[in-house]
PDB file of N, CA and C in Angstrom:
ATOM      1  N   GLY A1173      24.892 -83.924-191.282  1.00  0.00           N
ATOM      2  CA  GLY A1173      23.738 -84.884-191.618  1.00  0.00           C
ATOM      3  C   GLY A1173      24.120 -86.418-191.928  1.00  0.00           C
ATOM      4  N   PRO A1174      25.208 -86.576-192.853  1.00  0.00           N
ATOM      5  CA  PRO A1174      25.726 -87.648-193.325  1.00  0.00           C
ATOM      6  C   PRO A1174      26.584 -88.395-191.994  1.00  0.00           C
ATOM      7  N   TYR A1175      27.339 -87.361-191.622  1.00  0.00           N
ATOM      8  CA  TYR A1175      28.219 -87.904-190.145  1.00  0.00           C
ATOM      9  C   TYR A1175      27.213 -88.568-189.323  1.00  0.00           C
ATOM     10  N   CYS A1176      26.141 -87.806-188.846  1.00  0.00           N
ATOM     11  CA  CYS A1176      25.313 -88.120-187.940  1.00  0.00           C
ATOM     12  C   CYS A1176      24.519 -89.514-188.310  1.00  0.00           C
ATOM     13  N   ALA A1177      24.272 -89.629-189.523  1.00  0.00           N
ATOM     14  CA  ALA A1177      23.424 -90.805-190.042  1.00  0.00           C
ATOM     15  C   ALA A1177      24.600 -91.849-189.988  1.00  0.00           C
ATOM     16  N   SER A1178      25.842 -91.823-190.221  1.00  0.00           N
ATOM     17  CA  SER A1178      26.809 -93.057-190.375  1.00  0.00           C
ATOM     18  C   SER A1178      26.925 -93.472-188.874  1.00  0.00           C
ATOM     19  N   LYS A1179      27.041 -92.531-187.767  1.00  0.00           N
ATOM     20  CA  LYS A1179      27.293 -92.749-186.634  1.00  0.00           C
ATOM     21  C   LYS A1179      25.819 -93.601-185.748  1.00  0.00           C
ATOM     22  N   PHE A1180      24.735 -93.157-186.337  1.00  0.00           N
ATOM     23  CA  PHE A1180      23.459 -93.758-185.953  1.00  0.00           C
ATOM     24  C   PHE A1180      23.251 -95.302-186.493  1.00  0.00           C
ATOM     25  N   ALA A1181      23.761 -95.299-187.671  1.00  0.00           N
ATOM     26  CA  ALA A1181      23.800 -96.547-188.465  1.00  0.00           C
ATOM     27  C   ALA A1181      24.775 -97.768-187.490  1.00  0.00           C
ATOM     28  N   VAL A1182      25.824 -97.239-187.108  1.00  0.00           N
ATOM     29  CA  VAL A1182      26.919 -98.062-186.296  1.00  0.00           C
ATOM     30  C   VAL A1182      26.141 -98.417-185.032  1.00  0.00           C
ATOM     31  N   CYS A1183      25.517 -97.495-184.582  1.00  0.00           N
ATOM     32  CA  CYS A1183      25.183 -97.762-183.155  1.00  0.00           C
ATOM     33  C   CYS A1183      23.909 -98.835-183.177  1.00  0.00           C
ATOM     34  N   GLY A1184      22.980 -98.821-184.291  1.00  0.00           N
ATOM     35  CA  GLY A1184      22.058 -99.648-184.538  1.00  0.00           C
ATOM     36  C   GLY A1184      22.419-100.854-184.975  1.00  0.00           C
ATOM     37  N   PHE A1185      23.643-101.167-185.767  1.00  0.00           N
ATOM     38  CA  PHE A1185      24.154-102.234-185.958  1.00  0.00           C
ATOM     39  C   PHE A1185      24.750-102.994-184.822  1.00  0.00           C
ATOM     40  N   ALA A1186      25.493-102.014-183.757  1.00  0.00           N
ATOM     41  CA  ALA A1186      26.007-102.817-182.704  1.00  0.00           C
ATOM     42  C   ALA A1186      25.035-103.032-181.479  1.00  0.00           C
ATOM     43  N   GLU A1187      23.885-102.505-181.493  1.00  0.00           N
ATOM     44  CA  GLU A1187      23.051-102.666-180.529  1.00  0.00           C
ATOM     45  C   GLU A1187      22.375-104.255-181.163  1.00  0.00           C
ATOM     46  N   CYS A1188      22.217-104.356-182.386  1.00  0.00           N
ATOM     47  CA  CYS A1188      21.237-105.486-183.102  1.00  0.00           C
ATOM     48  C   CYS A1188      22.321-106.628-182.763  1.00  0.00           C
ATOM     49  N   PHE A1189      23.635-106.750-183.050  1.00  0.00           N
ATOM     50  CA  PHE A1189      24.425-107.517-183.002  1.00  0.00           C
ATOM     51  C   PHE A1189      24.555-108.181-181.483  1.00  0.00           C
ATOM     52  N   TYR A1190      24.634-107.171-180.532  1.00  0.00           N
ATOM     53  CA  TYR A1190      24.806-107.632-179.010  1.00  0.00           C
ATOM     54  C   TYR A1190      23.646-108.381-178.983  1.00  0.00           C
ATOM     55  N   TYR A1191      22.387-108.169-179.017  1.00  0.00           N
ATOM     56  CA  TYR A1191      21.224-108.464-178.561  1.00  0.00           C
ATOM     57  C   TYR A1191      20.944-109.975-179.415  1.00  0.00           C
ATOM     58  N   ASP A1192      21.484-109.994-180.832  1.00  0.00           N
ATOM     59  CA  ASP A1192      21.001-111.213-181.489  1.00  0.00           C
ATOM     60  C   ASP A1192      22.067-112.450-181.249  1.00  0.00           C
ATOM     61  N   PHE A1193      23.306-112.145-180.988  1.00  0.00           N
ATOM     62  CA  PHE A1193      24.092-112.924-180.934  1.00  0.00           C
ATOM     63  C   PHE A1193      24.634-113.229-179.524  1.00  0.00           C
ATOM     64  N   ARG A1194      24.281-112.692-178.226  1.00  0.00           N
ATOM     65  CA  ARG A1194      24.874-112.820-177.024  1.00  0.00           C
ATOM     66  C   ARG A1194      24.394-114.382-176.734  1.00  0.00           C
ATOM     67  N   GLU A1195      23.363-114.700-176.918  1.00  0.00           N
ATOM     68  CA  GLU A1195      22.987-116.410-176.490  1.00  0.00           C
ATOM     69  C   GLU A1195      23.840-117.326-176.952  1.00  0.00           C
ATOM     70  N   ARG A1196      24.623-116.734-178.086  1.00  0.00           N
ATOM     71  CA  ARG A1196      25.674-117.648-178.895  1.00  0.00           C
ATOM     72  C   ARG A1196      27.155-117.623-178.314  1.00  0.00           C
ATOM     73  N   GLY A1197      27.118-116.882-177.344  1.00  0.00           N
ATOM     74  CA  GLY A1197      28.375-116.765-176.718  1.00  0.00           C
ATOM     75  C   GLY A1197      29.139-115.232-177.368  1.00  0.00           C
ATOM     76  N   PHE A1198      28.477-114.667-178.445  1.00  0.00           N
ATOM     77  CA  PHE A1198      29.324-113.470-179.022  1.00  0.00           C
ATOM     78  C   PHE A1198      28.828-112.061-178.270  1.00  0.00           C
ATOM     79  N   SER A1199      29.923-111.298-178.417  1.00  0.00           N
ATOM     80  CA  SER A1199      29.386-109.971-177.671  1.00  0.00           C
ATOM     81  C   SER A1199      30.376-108.800-178.474  1.00  0.00           C
ATOM     82  N   MET A1200      29.673-107.692-178.608  1.00  0.00           N
ATOM     83  CA  MET A1200      29.987-106.437-179.198  1.00  0.00           C
ATOM     84  C   MET A1200      29.928-105.471-178.124  1.00  0.00           C
ATOM     85  N   THR A1201      30.985-104.632-178.137  1.00  0.00           N
ATOM     86  CA  THR A1201      30.589-103.310-177.382  1.00  0.00           C
ATOM     87  C   THR A1201      30.787-101.970-178.263  1.00  0.00           C
ATOM     88  N   LEU A1202      29.713-101.219-178.145  1.00  0.00           N
ATOM     89  CA  LEU A1202      29.820-100.121-178.717  1.00  0.00           C
ATOM     90  C   LEU A1202      30.715 -98.963-177.932  1.00  0.00           C
ATOM     91  N   ILE A1203      31.808 -98.445-178.408  1.00  0.00           N
ATOM     92  CA  ILE A1203      32.598 -97.628-177.891  1.00  0.00           C
ATOM     93  C   ILE A1203      32.307 -96.017-178.371  1.00  0.00           C
ATOM     94  N   ASN A1204      31.843 -95.372-177.275  1.00  0.00           N
ATOM     95  CA  ASN A1204      31.534 -94.128-177.798  1.00  0.00           C
ATOM     96  C   ASN A1204      32.444 -93.033-176.955  1.00  0.00           C
ATOM     97  N   PRO A1205      33.890 -92.805-177.564  1.00  0.00           N
ATOM     98  CA  PRO A1205      34.985 -92.060-176.761  1.00  0.00           C
ATOM     99  C   PRO A1205      34.835 -90.960-176.494  1.00  0.00           C
ATOM    100  N   GLY A1206      34.170 -90.115-177.095  1.00  0.00           N
ATOM    101  CA  GLY A1206      34.125 -88.657-176.768  1.00  0.00           C
ATOM    102  C   GLY A1206      35.718 -87.949-177.144  1.00  0.00           C
ATOM    103  N   LEU A1207      35.959 -86.963-176.528  1.00  0.00           N
ATOM    104  CA  LEU A1207      37.135 -86.170-176.791  1.00  0.00           C
ATOM    105  C   LEU A1207      38.416 -87.057-175.855  1.00  0.00           C
ATOM    106  N   VAL A1208      39.211 -87.769-176.805  1.00  0.00           N
ATOM    107  CA  VAL A1208      40.300 -88.300-176.284  1.00  0.00           C
ATOM    108  C   VAL A1208      41.394 -87.848-176.891  1.00  0.00           C
ATOM    109  N   GLU A1209      42.631 -87.787-176.338  1.00  0.00           N
ATOM    110  CA  GLU A1209      43.774 -87.074-176.710  1.00  0.00           C
ATOM    111  C   GLU A1209      44.164 -87.985-178.188  1.00  0.00           C
ATOM    112  N   SER A1210      44.500 -87.298-179.214  1.00  0.00           N
ATOM    113  CA  SER A1210      44.745 -88.016-180.470  1.00  0.00           C
ATOM    114  C   SER A1210      45.246 -86.928-181.557  1.00  0.00           C
ATOM    115  N   ASP A1211      45.476 -87.106-182.682  1.00  0.00           N
ATOM    116  CA  ASP A1211      45.982 -85.993-183.545  1.00  0.00           C
ATOM    117  C   ASP A1211      44.695 -86.014-184.564  1.00  0.00           C
ATOM    118  N   ILE A1212      43.675 -86.705-184.411  1.00  0.00           N
ATOM    119  CA  ILE A1212      42.623 -86.379-185.338  1.00  0.00           C
ATOM    120  C   ILE A1212      41.896 -85.218-185.646  1.00  0.00           C
ATOM    121  N   ARG A1213      42.042 -84.313-184.481  1.00  0.00           N
ATOM    122  CA  ARG A1213      41.306 -83.171-184.840  1.00  0.00           C
ATOM    123  C   ARG A1213      42.292 -82.138-185.325  1.00  0.00           C
ATOM    124  N   SER A1214      43.636 -82.549-185.595  1.00  0.00           N
ATOM    125  CA  SER A1214      44.785 -81.829-186.301  1.00  0.00           C
ATOM    126  C   SER A1214      45.008 -82.472-187.607  1.00  0.00           C
ATOM    127  N   THR A1215      44.093 -83.217-188.017  1.00  0.00           N
ATOM    128  CA  THR A1215      44.424 -83.974-189.331  1.00  0.00           C
ATOM    129  C   THR A1215      43.134 -83.525-190.417  1.00  0.00           C
ATOM    130  N   ASN A1216      43.675 -83.301-191.651  1.00  0.00           N
ATOM    131  CA  ASN A1216      42.562 -82.749-192.409  1.00  0.00           C
ATOM    132  C   ASN A1216      41.832 -84.146-193.141  1.00  0.00           C
ATOM    133  N   ASN A1217      40.695 -83.904-194.183  1.00  0.00           N
ATOM    134  CA  ASN A1217      40.112 -84.908-194.642  1.00  0.00           C
ATOM    135  C   ASN A1217      40.979 -85.660-195.824  1.00  0.00           C
ATOM    136  N   GLN A1218      42.171 -85.343-196.076  1.00  0.00           N
ATOM    137  CA  GLN A1218      43.084 -86.085-196.855  1.00  0.00           C
ATOM    138  C   GLN A1218      44.046 -86.770-195.898  1.00  0.00           C
ATOM    139  N   GLY A1219      43.792 -86.991-194.615  1.00  0.00           N
ATOM    140  CA  GLY A1219      44.823 -87.557-193.835  1.00  0.00           C
ATOM    141  C   GLY A1219      46.037 -86.992-193.549  1.00  0.00           C
ATOM    142  N   GLU A1220      46.242 -85.683-193.887  1.00  0.00           N
ATOM    143  CA  GLU A1220      47.482 -84.819-193.524  1.00  0.00           C
ATOM    144  C   GLU A1220      47.356 -84.230-192.250  1.00  0.00           C
ATOM    145  N   PHE A1221      48.353 -84.481-191.405  1.00  0.00           N
ATOM    146  CA  PHE A1221      48.645 -83.558-190.139  1.00  0.00           C
ATOM    147  C   PHE A1221      48.740 -82.135-190.853  1.00  0.00           C
ATOM    148  N   THR A1222      47.966 -81.413-189.845  1.00  0.00           N
ATOM    149  CA  THR A1222      48.118 -79.944-190.376  1.00  0.00           C
ATOM    150  C   THR A1222      48.798 -79.085-189.493  1.00  0.00           C
ATOM    151  N   GLY A1223      49.181 -79.711-188.249  1.00  0.00           N
ATOM    152  CA  GLY A1223      49.989 -79.088-187.151  1.00  0.00           C
ATOM    153  C   GLY A1223      49.054 -78.068-186.293  1.00  0.00           C
ATOM    154  N   LYS A1224      47.929 -77.800-186.664  1.00  0.00           N
ATOM    155  CA  LYS A1224      47.150 -76.655-185.866  1.00  0.00           C
ATOM    156  C   LYS A1224      46.792 -77.231-184.720  1.00  0.00           C
ATOM    157  N   ALA A1225      46.975 -76.546-183.678  1.00  0.00           N
ATOM    158  CA  ALA A1225      46.442 -76.916-182.098  1.00  0.00           C
ATOM    159  C   ALA A1225      45.025 -77.685-182.291  1.00  0.00           C
ATOM    160  N   ASP A1226      45.177 -78.479-181.359  1.00  0.00           N
ATOM    161  CA  ASP A1226      43.739 -79.137-181.141  1.00  0.00           C
ATOM    162  C   ASP A1226      42.611 -77.891-180.617  1.00  0.00           C
ATOM    163  N   PRO A1227      41.644 -78.008-181.419  1.00  0.00           N
ATOM    164  CA  PRO A1227      40.518 -76.956-180.996  1.00  0.00           C
ATOM    165  C   PRO A1227      39.821 -77.198-179.749  1.00  0.00           C
ATOM    166  N   ALA A1228      39.609 -78.478-179.430  1.00  0.00           N
ATOM    167  CA  ALA A1228      39.213 -78.847-178.169  1.00  0.00           C
ATOM    168  C   ALA A1228      39.629 -78.307-176.909  1.00  0.00           C
ATOM    169  N   PRO A1229      38.644 -78.070-175.955  1.00  0.00           N
ATOM    170  CA  PRO A1229      39.103 -77.451-174.734  1.00  0.00           C
ATOM    171  C   PRO A1229      39.935 -78.410-174.060  1.00  0.00           C
ATOM    172  N   GLN A1230      40.904 -78.265-173.568  1.00  0.00           N
ATOM    173  CA  GLN A1230      42.032 -79.312-173.154  1.00  0.00           C
ATOM    174  C   GLN A1230      41.502 -80.060-171.778  1.00  0.00           C
ATOM    175  N   TRP A1231      40.560 -79.193-170.927  1.00  0.00           N
ATOM    176  CA  TRP A1231      39.874 -79.650-169.733  1.00  0.00           C
ATOM    177  C   TRP A1231      39.089 -80.752-170.000  1.00  0.00           C
ATOM    178  N   LEU A1232      38.343 -80.748-171.292  1.00  0.00           N
ATOM    179  CA  LEU A1232      37.508 -81.896-171.879  1.00  0.00           C
ATOM    180  C   LEU A1232      38.011 -83.056-172.288  1.00  0.00           C
ATOM    181  N   VAL A1233      39.587 -83.000-172.711  1.00  0.00           N
ATOM    182  CA  VAL A1233      40.337 -84.044-173.636  1.00  0.00           C
ATOM    183  C   VAL A1233      40.770 -85.081-172.415  1.00  0.00           C
ATOM    184  N   MET A1234      40.591 -86.355-172.574  1.00  0.00           N
ATOM    185  CA  MET A1234      40.925 -87.398-171.740  1.00  0.00           C
ATOM    186  C   MET A1234      42.129 -87.958-172.234  1.00  0.00           C
ATOM    187  N   PRO A1235      43.135 -88.084-171.429  1.00  0.00           N
ATOM    188  CA  PRO A1235      44.508 -88.779-171.981  1.00  0.00           C
ATOM    189  C   PRO A1235      44.284 -90.040-172.690  1.00  0.00           C
ATOM    190  N   SER A1236      44.891 -90.651-173.614  1.00  0.00           N
ATOM    191  CA  SER A1236      44.832 -91.559-174.266  1.00  0.00           C
ATOM    192  C   SER A1236      44.865 -93.071-173.509  1.00  0.00           C
ATOM    193  N   ALA A1237      45.845 -92.899-172.787  1.00  0.00           N
ATOM    194  CA  ALA A1237      46.101 -93.949-171.748  1.00  0.00           C
ATOM    195  C   ALA A1237      44.930 -94.243-170.621  1.00  0.00           C
ATOM    196  N   THR A1238      44.186 -93.329-170.258  1.00  0.00           N
ATOM    197  CA  THR A1238      43.137 -93.385-169.580  1.00  0.00           C
ATOM    198  C   THR A1238      41.887 -93.902-170.155  1.00  0.00           C
ATOM    199  N   ALA A1239      41.816 -93.410-171.241  1.00  0.00           N
ATOM    200  CA  ALA A1239      40.510 -93.885-172.117  1.00  0.00           C
ATOM    201  C   ALA A1239      40.777 -95.297-172.471  1.00  0.00           C
ATOM    202  N   ALA A1240      42.026 -95.743-172.838  1.00  0.00           N
ATOM    203  CA  ALA A1240      42.214 -97.296-173.073  1.00  0.00           C
ATOM    204  C   ALA A1240      42.086 -98.102-172.026  1.00  0.00           C
ATOM    205  N   ARG A1241      42.344 -97.616-170.678  1.00  0.00           N
ATOM    206  CA  ARG A1241      42.064 -98.540-169.719  1.00  0.00           C
ATOM    207  C   ARG A1241      40.451 -98.702-169.401  1.00  0.00           C
ATOM    208  N   HIS A1242      39.590 -97.518-169.654  1.00  0.00           N
ATOM    209  CA  HIS A1242      38.091 -97.875-169.623  1.00  0.00           C
ATOM    210  C   HIS A1242      37.778 -98.456-170.744  1.00  0.00           C
ATOM    211  N   ILE A1243      38.331 -98.426-171.700  1.00  0.00           N
ATOM    212  CA  ILE A1243      37.683 -99.143-172.991  1.00  0.00           C
ATOM    213  C   ILE A1243      38.091-100.664-172.744  1.00  0.00           C
ATOM    214  N   VAL A1244      39.150-101.174-172.320  1.00  0.00           N
ATOM    215  CA  VAL A1244      39.658-102.650-172.077  1.00  0.00           C
ATOM    216  C   VAL A1244      38.578-103.099-170.835  1.00  0.00           C
ATOM    217  N   ARG A1245      38.537-102.232-169.738  1.00  0.00           N
ATOM    218  CA  ARG A1245      37.467-102.740-168.592  1.00  0.00           C
ATOM    219  C   ARG A1245      36.009-102.928-169.342  1.00  0.00           C
ATOM    220  N   ALA A1246      35.682-101.877-170.183  1.00  0.00           N
ATOM    221  CA  ALA A1246      34.335-102.185-170.761  1.00  0.00           C
ATOM    222  C   ALA A1246      34.088-103.462-171.649  1.00  0.00           C
ATOM    223  N   LEU A1247      35.207-103.825-172.270  1.00  0.00           N
ATOM    224  CA  LEU A1247      35.487-104.799-173.292  1.00  0.00           C
ATOM    225  C   LEU A1247      35.190-106.259-172.411  1.00  0.00           C
ATOM    226  N   TYR A1248      35.992-106.068-171.246  1.00  0.00           N
ATOM    227  CA  TYR A1248      36.252-107.310-170.479  1.00  0.00           C
ATOM    228  C   TYR A1248      34.715-107.860-169.756  1.00  0.00           C
ATOM    229  N   LYS A1249      33.991-106.610-169.445  1.00  0.00           N
ATOM    230  CA  LYS A1249      32.674-106.606-168.754  1.00  0.00           C
ATOM    231  C   LYS A1249      31.729-107.283-169.880  1.00  0.00           C
ATOM    232  N   ARG A1250      31.920-106.897-171.214  1.00  0.00           N
ATOM    233  CA  ARG A1250      30.927-107.128-172.145  1.00  0.00           C
ATOM    234  C   ARG A1250      29.969-106.295-172.094  1.00  0.00           C
ATOM    235  N   LYS A1251      30.122-105.123-171.878  1.00  0.00           N
ATOM    236  CA  LYS A1251      29.010-104.189-171.846  1.00  0.00           C
ATOM    237  C   LYS A1251      28.730-104.045-173.263  1.00  0.00           C
ATOM    238  N   ALA A1252      27.045-103.762-173.418  1.00  0.00           N
ATOM    239  CA  ALA A1252      26.620-103.467-174.937  1.00  0.00           C
ATOM    240  C   ALA A1252      27.186-102.150-175.466  1.00  0.00           C
ATOM    241  N   GLU A1253      27.351-101.087-174.479  1.00  0.00           N
ATOM    242  CA  GLU A1253      27.853 -99.800-174.934  1.00  0.00           C
ATOM    243  C   GLU A1253      28.579 -99.178-173.981  1.00  0.00           C
ATOM    244  N   TYR A1254      29.388 -98.489-174.217  1.00  0.00           N
ATOM    245  CA  TYR A1254      30.421 -97.731-173.105  1.00  0.00           C
ATOM    246  C   TYR A1254      30.759 -96.431-173.630  1.00  0.00           C
ATOM    247  N   ILE A1255      30.186 -95.451-172.661  1.00  0.00           N
ATOM    248  CA  ILE A1255      30.689 -94.096-173.253  1.00  0.00           C
ATOM    249  C   ILE A1255      31.872 -93.675-172.169  1.00  0.00           C
ATOM    250  N   VAL A1256      32.847 -93.131-172.798  1.00  0.00           N
ATOM    251  CA  VAL A1256      34.259 -93.267-172.379  1.00  0.00           C
ATOM    252  C   VAL A1256      34.449 -91.904-171.234  1.00  0.00           C
ATOM    253  N   THR A1257      34.003 -90.903-171.856  1.00  0.00           N
ATOM    254  CA  THR A1257      34.304 -89.539-171.126  1.00  0.00           C
ATOM    255  C   THR A1257      33.056 -89.130-170.036  1.00  0.00           C
ATOM    256  N   GLY A1258      33.455 -88.393-169.167  1.00  0.00           N
ATOM    257  CA  GLY A1258      32.386 -87.842-168.372  1.00  0.00           C
ATOM    258  C   GLY A1258      31.534 -86.916-169.005  1.00  0.00           C
ATOM    259  N   HIS A1259      32.099 -86.025-169.718  1.00  0.00           N
ATOM    260  CA  HIS A1259      31.341 -85.054-170.576  1.00  0.00           C
ATOM    261  C   HIS A1259      30.206 -85.844-171.425  1.00  0.00           C
ATOM    262  N   GLY A1260      30.794 -86.857-172.023  1.00  0.00           N
ATOM    263  CA  GLY A1260      29.675 -87.767-172.840  1.00  0.00           C
ATOM    264  C   GLY A1260      28.734 -88.326-172.157  1.00  0.00           C
ATOM    265  N   LYS A1261      28.997 -88.754-170.898  1.00  0.00           N
ATOM    266  CA  LYS A1261      27.897 -89.492-170.104  1.00  0.00           C
ATOM    267  C   LYS A1261      26.880 -88.488-169.630  1.00  0.00           C
ATOM    268  N   PHE A1262      27.371 -87.125-169.384  1.00  0.00           N
ATOM    269  CA  PHE A1262      26.608 -86.128-168.792  1.00  0.00           C
ATOM    270  C   PHE A1262      25.766 -85.567-170.156  1.00  0.00           C
ATOM    271  N   ALA A1263      26.166 -85.545-171.414  1.00  0.00           N
ATOM    272  CA  ALA A1263      25.374 -85.181-172.324  1.00  0.00           C
ATOM    273  C   ALA A1263      24.364 -86.255-172.782  1.00  0.00           C
ATOM    274  N   LEU A1264      24.589 -87.413-172.630  1.00  0.00           N
ATOM    275  CA  LEU A1264      23.682 -88.557-172.770  1.00  0.00           C
ATOM    276  C   LEU A1264      22.450 -88.447-171.622  1.00  0.00           C
ATOM    277  N   PHE A1265      22.805 -88.239-170.490  1.00  0.00           N
ATOM    278  CA  PHE A1265      21.723 -88.015-169.381  1.00  0.00           C
ATOM    279  C   PHE A1265      21.123 -86.565-169.705  1.00  0.00           C
ATOM    280  N   LEU A1266      21.592 -85.697-170.150  1.00  0.00           N
ATOM    281  CA  LEU A1266      20.510 -84.627-170.604  1.00  0.00           C
ATOM    282  C   LEU A1266      19.648 -84.918-171.763  1.00  0.00           C
TER     283      LEU A1266
END
């Protein structure tokens, strides 16, 4: 619950900022990365690397360099929100 609530708050803040300040030349892009290659799923709540294998199915994990290219492109286009992975876009569609 708290994790979902904090994500919702970030989304709401980003959307408000985007629309409230775009006429002044400011932009904000909310990035929803999905499953991107990183050590975050192998790190415990104390920030220590556990060495455990990534539990995410590898066919769903996007390489970090690919994700970075998508994110930079979204920032350049000043999109309000960008969902990086295909499975994330599919989930939103559903």
